[in-house]
CSV table of C-alpha atoms in Angstrom, one decimal:
chain,number,residue,atom,x,y,z
A,1,MET,CA,118.9,124.5,74.8
A,2,GLU,CA,121.7,122.0,76.2
A,3,PHE,CA,121.5,120.8,79.3
A,4,LEU,CA,124.2,120.2,81.8
A,5,GLY,CA,126.1,117.1,81.2
A,6,SER,CA,125.6,114.1,82.9
A,7,SER,CA,129.1,114.7,85.3
A,8,GLY,CA,127.9,118.3,85.8
A,9,PHE,CA,124.5,117.6,87.2
A,10,HIS,CA,125.3,114.6,89.3
A,11,PHE,CA,127.4,117.0,91.0
A,12,HIS,CA,124.8,119.3,91.0
A,13,CYS,CA,123.0,117.0,92.4
A,14,PHE,CA,125.0,116.7,95.2
A,15,VAL,CA,125.0,120.2,95.9
A,16,SER,CA,121.2,120.0,96.2
A,17,LEU,CA,120.7,117.6,98.6
A,18,PHE,CA,123.4,119.3,100.9
A,19,LEU,CA,121.3,122.5,100.6
A,20,LEU,CA,118.3,120.7,100.9
A,21,ILE,CA,119.3,119.3,104.2
A,22,SER,CA,120.8,122.1,105.4
A,23,ALA,CA,117.8,124.2,104.7
A,24,GLY,CA,115.5,122.1,106.6
A,25,PHE,CA,114.5,120.2,103.0
A,26,VAL,CA,113.4,117.0,104.9
A,27,VAL,CA,113.4,113.3,103.9
A,28,PHE,CA,109.7,112.3,104.7
A,29,PRO,CA,109.5,108.3,105.0
A,30,VAL,CA,106.2,108.7,104.2
A,31,SER,CA,104.5,106.2,101.6
A,32,SER,CA,102.2,108.4,101.0
A,33,ILE,CA,103.8,111.4,99.1
A,34,GLY,CA,102.9,112.2,95.6
A,35,ILE,CA,104.7,114.6,93.3
A,36,ASN,CA,103.6,115.3,89.9
A,37,TYR,CA,106.3,114.9,87.2
A,38,GLY,CA,105.4,117.1,84.2
A,39,GLN,CA,107.6,118.4,81.3
A,40,ILE,CA,107.0,120.5,79.3
A,41,ALA,CA,110.1,122.3,79.2
A,42,ASN,CA,113.2,122.0,77.3
A,43,ASN,CA,115.6,122.3,79.7
A,44,LEU,CA,114.6,119.4,82.4
A,45,PRO,CA,117.2,116.9,83.4
A,46,THR,CA,117.0,112.9,82.1
A,47,PRO,CA,115.0,111.0,84.1
A,48,ASP,CA,118.0,109.2,85.4
A,49,ASN,CA,119.0,112.8,86.9
A,50,VAL,CA,115.7,113.0,88.3
A,51,ILE,CA,115.6,109.8,90.3
A,52,PRO,CA,117.5,111.4,93.1
A,53,LEU,CA,115.8,114.3,93.4
A,54,VAL,CA,113.0,112.5,94.1
A,55,LYS,CA,114.4,110.5,96.4
A,56,SER,CA,115.7,114.0,98.0
A,57,ILE,CA,112.1,114.8,99.4
A,58,GLY,CA,111.1,111.2,99.9
A,59,ALA,CA,108.5,111.0,97.1
A,60,THR,CA,107.4,107.2,96.7
A,61,LYS,CA,104.8,108.4,94.0
A,62,LEU,CA,105.1,109.9,90.5
A,63,LYS,CA,102.2,110.9,88.4
A,64,LEU,CA,102.9,110.9,84.6
A,65,TYR,CA,100.7,113.1,82.3
A,66,ASP,CA,101.6,110.4,79.6
A,67,ALA,CA,103.7,106.8,79.7
A,68,ASP,CA,106.9,108.0,78.7
A,69,PRO,CA,109.2,104.9,78.0
A,70,LYS,CA,112.6,107.2,79.5
A,71,VAL,CA,111.2,107.8,82.5
A,72,LEU,CA,109.6,104.2,83.1
A,73,LYS,CA,112.6,102.8,82.1
A,74,ALA,CA,114.8,105.0,84.5
A,75,PHE,CA,112.5,104.3,87.6
A,76,ALA,CA,112.5,100.7,86.8
A,77,ASN,CA,113.5,99.2,90.0
A,78,THR,CA,113.3,101.9,92.2
A,79,GLY,CA,110.4,101.0,93.9
A,80,VAL,CA,109.0,104.4,93.2
A,81,GLU,CA,105.2,103.5,92.2
A,82,PHE,CA,103.6,105.7,89.2
A,83,ILE,CA,100.2,107.1,88.1
A,84,ILE,CA,100.2,107.0,84.0
A,85,GLY,CA,98.5,109.2,82.3
A,86,LEU,CA,96.4,108.4,78.9
A,87,GLY,CA,95.8,111.8,76.9
A,88,ASN,CA,92.5,113.4,76.0
A,89,GLU,CA,93.5,113.2,72.1
A,90,TYR,CA,93.6,109.1,72.5
A,91,LEU,CA,90.1,108.7,74.4
A,92,SER,CA,88.3,108.0,70.8
A,93,LYS,CA,90.1,105.1,70.2
A,94,MET,CA,90.5,103.0,73.2
A,95,SER,CA,86.7,101.5,72.8
A,96,ASP,CA,88.6,100.0,70.3
A,97,PRO,CA,89.4,96.4,72.3
A,98,GLU,CA,92.2,95.9,69.8
A,99,LYS,CA,93.6,99.1,70.3
A,100,ALA,CA,93.2,99.2,73.9
A,101,GLN,CA,94.9,96.3,74.4
A,102,THR,CA,97.6,97.4,72.3
A,103,TRP,CA,98.0,100.7,74.2
A,104,VAL,CA,98.0,98.8,77.0
A,105,LYS,CA,100.4,96.0,76.0
A,106,THR,CA,103.3,98.7,74.8
A,107,ASN,CA,102.9,101.4,77.8
A,108,VAL,CA,101.9,99.0,80.8
A,109,GLN,CA,102.8,95.4,80.6
A,110,ALA,CA,106.6,96.4,78.7
A,111,TYR,CA,107.6,98.1,81.7
A,112,LEU,CA,106.4,95.3,84.7
A,113,PRO,CA,107.2,94.5,87.3
A,114,ALA,CA,110.7,96.1,87.4
A,115,THR,CA,108.3,100.0,87.1
A,116,LYS,CA,105.6,100.0,89.7
A,117,ILE,CA,103.0,101.5,87.7
A,118,SER,CA,99.7,100.8,90.0
A,119,CYS,CA,97.1,103.1,88.3
A,120,ILE,CA,96.2,104.8,84.5
A,121,PHE,CA,94.4,108.0,84.6
A,122,VAL,CA,92.3,107.9,81.1
A,123,GLY,CA,92.0,111.9,80.2
A,124,ASN,CA,92.2,114.7,82.2
A,125,GLU,CA,89.9,117.1,83.5
A,126,VAL,CA,87.3,115.3,80.3
A,127,LEU,CA,84.1,116.6,81.6
A,128,THR,CA,85.2,120.4,82.1
A,129,PHE,CA,85.7,121.1,78.4
A,130,ASN,CA,81.6,121.2,77.9
A,131,ASP,CA,82.8,119.0,74.7
A,132,THR,CA,80.2,116.2,74.6
A,133,SER,CA,81.7,114.4,71.7
A,134,LEU,CA,85.3,114.0,73.8
A,135,SER,CA,83.2,113.3,77.3
A,136,GLY,CA,81.1,111.0,75.4
A,137,CYS,CA,84.1,108.9,74.8
A,138,LEU,CA,85.5,109.2,78.6
A,139,LEU,CA,83.9,106.0,80.0
A,140,PRO,CA,84.2,103.7,76.8
A,141,ALA,CA,88.4,104.4,77.1
A,142,MET,CA,88.3,103.3,81.1
A,143,GLU,CA,86.6,100.2,80.1
A,144,GLY,CA,88.5,99.5,77.2
A,145,ILE,CA,91.6,100.0,78.8
A,146,HIS,CA,90.2,98.0,81.9
A,147,THR,CA,89.1,95.3,80.0
A,148,ALA,CA,92.5,94.9,78.4
A,149,LEU,CA,94.2,94.8,81.6
A,150,VAL,CA,91.5,91.9,82.7
A,151,ASN,CA,92.8,90.1,79.4
A,152,LEU,CA,96.3,90.2,80.1
A,153,GLY,CA,96.1,89.8,83.7
A,154,LEU,CA,96.9,92.7,85.1
A,155,ASP,CA,93.4,94.5,86.9
A,156,LYS,CA,94.4,93.1,90.0
A,157,GLN,CA,97.6,95.5,90.0
A,158,VAL,CA,96.7,98.2,87.9
A,159,SER,CA,93.5,100.5,88.6
A,160,VAL,CA,92.1,102.8,85.7
A,161,THR,CA,90.4,105.9,86.8
A,162,THR,CA,90.3,110.1,85.0
A,163,ALA,CA,90.8,113.5,86.9
A,164,HIS,CA,88.8,115.9,87.7
A,165,SER,CA,89.0,119.6,88.2
A,166,LEU,CA,87.0,121.1,90.8
A,167,ALA,CA,84.6,122.6,88.2
A,168,VAL,CA,82.6,119.4,88.3
A,169,LEU,CA,80.8,120.3,91.4
A,170,GLU,CA,78.2,122.9,91.2
A,171,THR,CA,77.6,123.6,95.1
A,172,SER,CA,80.6,122.8,97.7
A,173,TYR,CA,79.4,125.2,100.7
A,174,PRO,CA,78.8,124.5,103.0
A,175,PRO,CA,81.0,120.9,102.6
A,176,SER,CA,78.0,118.7,103.8
A,177,SER,CA,75.9,120.2,100.4
A,178,GLY,CA,78.8,119.1,97.9
A,179,ALA,CA,76.4,118.0,95.1
A,180,PHE,CA,77.8,117.7,91.5
A,181,ARG,CA,76.8,120.0,88.5
A,182,LYS,CA,73.5,118.9,87.1
A,183,ASP,CA,74.6,119.4,83.5
A,184,LEU,CA,77.4,116.4,84.7
A,185,VAL,CA,75.2,113.7,86.6
A,186,ASN,CA,74.2,111.6,84.5
A,187,CYS,CA,77.4,111.5,82.9
A,188,MET,CA,79.1,111.2,86.3
A,189,LYS,CA,76.8,108.4,87.6
A,190,PRO,CA,78.1,105.6,85.5
A,191,ILE,CA,82.0,106.2,85.8
A,192,LEU,CA,81.5,106.5,89.1
A,193,ASN,CA,79.5,103.1,88.9
A,194,PHE,CA,82.9,102.0,87.4
A,195,HIS,CA,84.8,103.0,90.2
A,196,ALA,CA,82.6,101.0,92.4
A,197,LYS,CA,82.7,97.8,90.5
A,198,THR,CA,86.6,98.1,89.9
A,199,GLY,CA,87.4,99.9,93.1
A,200,SER,CA,89.6,102.5,91.5
A,201,PRO,CA,89.9,106.0,93.3
A,202,PHE,CA,88.3,108.9,92.0
A,203,LEU,CA,90.8,111.5,91.3
A,204,ILE,CA,90.5,115.3,91.9
A,205,ASN,CA,92.3,118.4,90.9
A,206,ALA,CA,92.3,120.9,94.2
A,207,TYR,CA,94.0,124.3,94.0
A,208,PRO,CA,93.1,127.1,96.7
A,209,TYR,CA,95.3,129.1,95.8
A,210,PHE,CA,93.2,130.2,92.5
A,211,ALA,CA,90.8,131.2,95.3
A,212,TYR,CA,93.0,134.0,97.2
A,213,LYS,CA,94.2,135.2,93.7
A,214,ASP,CA,90.8,136.3,92.5
A,215,SER,CA,90.0,137.7,96.1
A,216,PRO,CA,93.0,138.4,98.2
A,217,LYS,CA,91.2,141.1,100.0
A,218,GLN,CA,88.3,138.9,101.3
A,219,ILE,CA,90.2,135.7,101.9
A,220,SER,CA,92.2,134.5,104.6
A,221,LEU,CA,95.7,133.8,103.6
A,222,ASP,CA,96.1,132.0,107.1
A,223,PHE,CA,92.9,129.6,105.2
A,224,VAL,CA,94.1,128.6,102.2
A,225,LEU,CA,97.9,127.9,103.4
A,226,PHE,CA,96.8,125.6,106.4
A,227,GLN,CA,98.4,128.4,109.1
A,228,PRO,CA,96.6,128.9,112.3
A,229,ASN,CA,93.4,130.7,111.7
A,230,GLN,CA,89.5,130.6,113.3
A,231,GLY,CA,88.8,128.5,110.5
A,232,ILE,CA,84.8,127.7,109.8
A,233,VAL,CA,82.5,125.9,110.8
A,234,ASP,CA,79.9,123.6,108.6
A,235,PRO,CA,76.6,124.6,109.7
A,236,THR,CA,74.8,121.2,108.8
A,237,SER,CA,77.4,119.2,110.4
A,238,ASN,CA,78.6,121.2,113.3
A,239,LEU,CA,82.2,120.1,111.5
A,240,HIS,CA,85.2,122.8,112.1
A,241,TYR,CA,87.2,123.4,109.1
A,242,ASP,CA,90.8,125.2,109.3
A,243,ASN,CA,92.1,125.0,105.7
A,244,MET,CA,90.0,125.3,102.4
A,245,LEU,CA,91.5,121.8,100.5
A,246,PHE,CA,90.2,120.0,103.4
A,247,ALA,CA,86.9,122.0,102.9
A,248,GLN,CA,87.0,121.1,99.2
A,249,ILE,CA,87.5,117.9,99.4
A,250,ASP,CA,85.0,117.2,101.9
A,251,ALA,CA,82.1,119.2,99.6
A,252,VAL,CA,83.5,116.2,97.1
A,253,TYR,CA,83.0,113.3,99.4
A,254,ALA,CA,79.6,114.8,99.6
A,255,ALA,CA,79.0,115.3,96.3
A,256,LEU,CA,79.8,111.1,96.0
A,257,GLY,CA,77.5,110.7,98.9
A,258,SER,CA,74.9,112.4,97.6
A,259,LEU,CA,75.2,110.1,94.4
A,260,GLY,CA,75.0,106.9,96.7
A,261,PHE,CA,78.7,106.7,96.5
A,262,LYS,CA,79.8,107.0,99.8
A,263,LYS,CA,82.4,104.5,99.9
A,264,LEU,CA,84.3,105.6,97.1
A,265,PHE,CA,88.2,106.8,97.8
A,266,ILE,CA,89.2,110.5,96.6
A,267,HIS,CA,92.8,111.1,96.0
A,268,ILE,CA,94.0,114.7,94.9
A,269,SER,CA,95.8,114.2,91.8
A,270,GLU,CA,96.9,117.7,91.8
A,271,THR,CA,97.4,120.6,94.2
A,272,GLY,CA,100.3,123.4,94.3
A,273,TRP,CA,101.0,126.7,95.0
A,274,PRO,CA,103.5,128.9,92.8
A,275,SER,CA,106.4,130.3,93.8
A,276,LYS,CA,106.2,133.5,90.8
A,277,GLY,CA,103.3,135.2,88.9
A,278,ASP,CA,102.2,137.7,87.3
A,279,GLU,CA,101.5,141.3,88.5
A,280,ASN,CA,97.6,140.7,89.2
A,281,GLU,CA,98.5,137.2,90.1
A,282,TYR,CA,98.3,138.0,94.0
A,283,GLY,CA,100.0,135.4,97.1
A,284,ALA,CA,102.3,133.8,93.9
A,285,SER,CA,105.5,134.2,96.0
A,286,PRO,CA,108.8,131.9,97.5
A,287,GLU,CA,107.6,132.5,100.9
A,288,ASN,CA,103.5,131.5,100.1
A,289,ALA,CA,104.2,128.2,98.2
A,290,LYS,CA,107.0,127.4,101.1
A,291,LYS,CA,104.1,127.5,103.3
A,292,TYR,CA,101.5,125.7,101.5
A,293,ASN,CA,104.0,122.7,100.4
A,294,SER,CA,105.4,122.5,103.5
A,295,ASN,CA,102.0,122.6,105.6
A,296,LEU,CA,100.9,120.4,103.0
A,297,ILE,CA,103.4,117.8,103.6
A,298,LYS,CA,103.2,117.9,107.2
A,299,LEU,CA,99.5,117.2,107.3
A,300,ILE,CA,100.3,113.7,104.9
A,301,SER,CA,103.0,113.1,107.0
A,302,SER,CA,100.7,112.9,109.9
A,303,LYS,CA,98.4,110.5,108.4
A,304,LYS,CA,95.6,113.2,109.7
A,305,GLY,CA,92.2,112.8,107.5
A,306,THR,CA,89.8,115.3,106.7
A,307,PRO,CA,86.9,116.2,109.2
A,308,MET,CA,84.7,114.2,107.5
A,309,LYS,CA,86.5,111.6,106.6
A,310,PRO,CA,89.1,111.5,109.8
A,311,ASN,CA,90.7,108.0,109.4
A,312,CYS,CA,91.0,108.2,105.7
A,313,ASP,CA,94.7,108.7,105.1
A,314,LEU,CA,95.4,111.3,102.3
A,315,ASN,CA,96.7,110.4,98.6
A,316,ILE,CA,97.7,113.9,97.4
A,317,TYR,CA,100.0,114.2,94.0
A,318,VAL,CA,101.8,117.9,95.0
A,319,PHE,CA,102.4,119.9,91.6
A,320,ALA,CA,104.9,119.7,90.5
A,321,LEU,CA,108.3,118.3,90.4
A,322,PHE,CA,109.8,121.0,87.9
A,323,ASN,CA,109.4,124.4,87.1
A,324,GLU,CA,108.3,124.4,83.2
A,325,ASN,CA,109.6,126.6,80.6
A,326,MET,CA,107.1,126.2,77.8
A,327,LYS,CA,104.0,125.9,79.8
A,328,PRO,CA,100.9,128.1,78.1
A,329,GLY,CA,99.2,130.7,79.9
A,330,PRO,CA,100.3,133.2,83.1
A,331,THR,CA,103.1,133.5,84.8
A,332,SER,CA,102.5,131.5,87.4
A,333,GLU,CA,102.5,128.2,85.5
A,334,ARG,CA,105.9,128.1,84.9
A,335,ASN,CA,106.5,128.2,88.7
A,336,TYR,CA,104.9,125.7,90.4
A,337,GLY,CA,108.0,123.1,90.9
A,338,LEU,CA,109.6,122.3,93.9
A,339,PHE,CA,113.0,122.4,91.8
A,340,LYS,CA,114.0,124.8,89.1
A,341,PRO,CA,115.5,122.9,86.1
A,342,ASP,CA,119.3,122.9,87.3
A,343,GLY,CA,118.3,120.6,90.1
A,344,SER,CA,118.3,123.7,92.6
A,345,PRO,CA,115.1,124.0,95.1
A,346,ALA,CA,112.8,126.6,93.9
A,347,TYR,CA,112.9,127.3,97.5
A,348,SER,CA,113.5,125.7,101.1
A,349,LEU,CA,110.4,124.1,102.3
A,350,GLY,CA,112.4,124.8,105.7
A,351,ILE,CA,110.4,122.3,108.1
A,352,SER,CA,112.9,121.8,111.0
A,353,THR,CA,113.3,118.3,112.2
A,354,THR,CA,115.3,115.3,113.8
A,355,THR,CA,115.8,111.9,112.4
A,356,SER,CA,116.4,109.4,114.9
A,357,THR,CA,116.6,105.6,113.9
A,358,GLY,CA,115.4,102.3,115.5
A,359,SER,CA,115.3,98.9,114.1
A,360,GLY,CA,116.1,99.7,111.1
A,361,ASN,CA,113.5,102.5,110.6
A,362,SER,CA,113.6,106.1,110.6
A,363,THR,CA,111.1,108.2,112.3
A,364,VAL,CA,111.0,112.1,111.6
A,365,PRO,CA,109.5,114.0,114.1
A,366,LEU,CA,107.9,117.3,112.9
A,367,SER,CA,108.2,120.9,114.5
A,368,GLY,CA,104.7,122.7,115.4
A,369,PRO,CA,102.9,124.5,112.9
A,370,PRO,CA,104.5,128.4,111.9
A,371,ALA,CA,103.7,131.3,114.5
A,372,ILE,CA,100.6,133.6,113.0
A,373,PRO,CA,102.0,136.3,111.1
A,374,ASP,CA,101.2,139.5,111.7
A,375,ASN,CA,97.9,139.8,109.7
A,376,SER,CA,96.3,143.7,111.4
A,377,SER,CA,95.6,144.5,107.9
A,378,SER,CA,94.2,141.3,106.4
A,379,PRO,CA,90.3,140.9,106.3
A,380,SER,CA,88.7,139.3,109.3
A,381,SER,CA,86.3,137.4,106.5
A,382,THR,CA,87.0,134.0,105.8
A,383,GLY,CA,87.3,133.3,102.0
A,384,TYR,CA,85.8,129.6,100.7
A,385,LEU,CA,85.7,128.4,97.2
A,386,ALA,CA,82.6,127.7,95.8
A,387,ILE,CA,81.8,126.3,92.5
A,388,SER,CA,79.0,128.2,90.1
A,389,SER,CA,79.5,130.4,86.9
A,390,ALA,CA,82.6,132.3,87.1
A,391,ASN,CA,85.3,132.5,84.6
A,392,MET,CA,88.7,131.3,86.2
A,393,GLU,CA,91.5,130.2,83.8
A,394,ARG,CA,93.5,127.1,83.8
A,395,TYR,CA,96.2,125.9,81.7
A,396,TYR,CA,96.9,122.4,81.8
A,397,SER,CA,98.3,121.1,78.2
A,398,TYR,CA,99.8,118.0,79.1
A,399,ARG,CA,98.8,116.8,75.8
A,400,ILE,CA,95.4,117.7,76.2
A,401,ILE,CA,93.4,119.9,73.9
A,402,GLY,CA,93.7,123.3,74.3
A,403,PRO,CA,93.4,125.2,77.6
A,404,LEU,CA,91.0,124.6,80.4
A,405,MET,CA,88.7,127.3,81.0
A,406,MET,CA,87.3,126.5,85.0
A,407,MET,CA,84.0,127.6,86.3
A,408,VAL,CA,84.4,129.3,89.7
A,409,SER,CA,83.4,132.1,92.3
A,410,LEU,CA,84.0,132.9,95.8
A,411,ILE,CA,81.4,132.7,98.6
A,412,LEU,CA,82.4,134.8,101.8
A,413,ILE,CA,81.8,133.1,105.2
A,414,ASN,CA,81.6,135.3,108.3
A,415,SER,CA,84.2,134.6,110.7
A,416,VAL,CA,83.4,132.3,113.6
A,417,VAL,CA,84.0,134.6,116.6
């Protein structure tokens, strides 16, 4: 499928930027907003033409699922910061010092300092594949890449981590009792020691959407969309939660603390909401995607931490930049994008803002939260995503092996009266 010519796309970018501004799709001067840049599609713009779209939404960080040279070259001298991925299929090779150093030289050193690469995530959701041969290669690969960075004098500017799904948790409610799966603890501890030693972040992929999709009659839509709601109270910590994502994040913090790693920082490497889905994919709509992502961006911009870590800025990567037409799985998988492949918005984020400039710096006062929708037909209970033994599909195919079967179930909580 032939894409628009260069001049045609630049025109489309101009039109898109006009639409974004007129629709209230705001540019946020906030350094912590990140976007996942997936490319499982045959109709995406060239990386050069992606740059104005990234800047139009104020994103300063991108996460790639590989180390695509076209992207890394295109974004040179733009100031955009990258997390790049090393696919699961390469893990077994990275314990070889020579191969690890060759990979780092080719995929990292070659682009520095013009392209700002700050982190490498080695493997994606490896521990929840239940493949011991793969999981056994994870830490040696992380160590191999880190050693290569040390040898090349790059370890102070580029960290090494890996991305996990929430299925690494065995307990997530209440958040204060969060705990890792018992069968993963022995594997997890050395990885956490690596993070503590190198100062790298702990990456987690978190999707409140899945909880709502599976039990739309039991789970409060407001709770998963960051809309005003009664929320829940952790009976142990007495902390109040008014959205599911924060409860999930704090459950991970609690799990880290239970193993003695309270000082590790969590980054949310993926979260988002689809604008379209199959008939049984409840909640996948432009309206809900708009609410989830616009409210999420407000939280990121406000530098508001979670109840358990109120003084820690959120480091969140929204999934995703584009709708990707070649992703396998249900319809939702191809419709997480903020943009369509032609550069037009998949939907308006609809955030009303005013911009004022002083001393060379722009500030964006955000409007208040959306009004509470009529929930007269909604259930009175608030759902909470817990991790245990029920199957839920989530397809991640960024050069990893096969589809991922996440293990999740729901614990329902009575609303706080």
